[in-house]
Coordinates of C-alpha atoms in Angstrom, one line a residue:
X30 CA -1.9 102.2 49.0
X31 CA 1.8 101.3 48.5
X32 CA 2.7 104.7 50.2
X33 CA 0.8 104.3 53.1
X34 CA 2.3 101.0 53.9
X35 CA 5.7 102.0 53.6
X36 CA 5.0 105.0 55.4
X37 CA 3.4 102.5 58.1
X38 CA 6.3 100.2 58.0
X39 CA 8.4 103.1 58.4
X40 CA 6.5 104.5 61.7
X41 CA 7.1 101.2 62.9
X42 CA 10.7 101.4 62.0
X43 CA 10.9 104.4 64.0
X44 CA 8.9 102.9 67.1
X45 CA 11.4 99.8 67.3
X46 CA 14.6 101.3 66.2
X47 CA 15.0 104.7 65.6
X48 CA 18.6 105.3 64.5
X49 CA 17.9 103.0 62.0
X50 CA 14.9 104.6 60.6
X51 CA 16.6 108.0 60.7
X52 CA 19.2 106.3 58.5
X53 CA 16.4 104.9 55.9
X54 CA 15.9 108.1 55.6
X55 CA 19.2 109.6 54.3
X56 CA 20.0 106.4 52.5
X57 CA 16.9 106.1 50.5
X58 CA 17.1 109.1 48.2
X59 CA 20.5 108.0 47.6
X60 CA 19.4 104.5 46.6
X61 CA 16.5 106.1 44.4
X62 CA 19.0 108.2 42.5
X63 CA 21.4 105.5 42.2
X64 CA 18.7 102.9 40.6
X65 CA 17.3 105.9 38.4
X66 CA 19.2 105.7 35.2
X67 CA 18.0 102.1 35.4
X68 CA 14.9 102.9 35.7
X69 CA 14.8 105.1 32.8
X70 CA 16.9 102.6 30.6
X71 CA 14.2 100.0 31.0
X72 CA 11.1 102.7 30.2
X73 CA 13.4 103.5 27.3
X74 CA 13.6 99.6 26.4
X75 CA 9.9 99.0 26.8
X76 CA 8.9 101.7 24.6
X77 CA 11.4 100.4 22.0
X78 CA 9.8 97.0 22.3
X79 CA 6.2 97.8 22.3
X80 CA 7.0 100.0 18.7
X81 CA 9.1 97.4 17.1
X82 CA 6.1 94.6 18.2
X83 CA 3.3 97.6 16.8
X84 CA 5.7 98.0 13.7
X85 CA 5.5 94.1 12.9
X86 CA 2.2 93.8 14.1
X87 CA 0.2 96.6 12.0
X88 CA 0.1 94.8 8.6
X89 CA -1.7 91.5 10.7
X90 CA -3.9 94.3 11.7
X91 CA -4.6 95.4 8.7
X92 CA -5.1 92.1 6.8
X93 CA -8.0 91.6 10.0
X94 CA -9.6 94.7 9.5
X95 CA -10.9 93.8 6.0

């Protein structure tokens, strides 16, 4: 669903102004590689977290399982 908006937003980019929309289109792959190591750190962070929090967590777990 998120595709097809943008790509709707982006057809009527193209209708209003179309330099600017041929422009989106260089520039965004740019951006995208730009924010990717970014993107990457914070997965890498959020897996860290979410196995520190299931490392504290596990002996709660196991004290509720008996």
């Amino acid at each position: 669903m998120r595709l097809f908006i943008s790509l709707a937003l982006w057809f009527l980019l193209l209708i209003v102004c179309w330099p600017l929309a041929l422009v989106m289109l260089f520039i965004f792959p740019i951006v995208w590689l730009i924010l990717l190591p970014f993107r990457i750190v914070g997965l890498t962070l959020d897996v860290v977290f979410s196995l520190i929090k299931g490392i504290l967590l596990f002996p709660f777990k196991l004290v509720k399982a008996i």
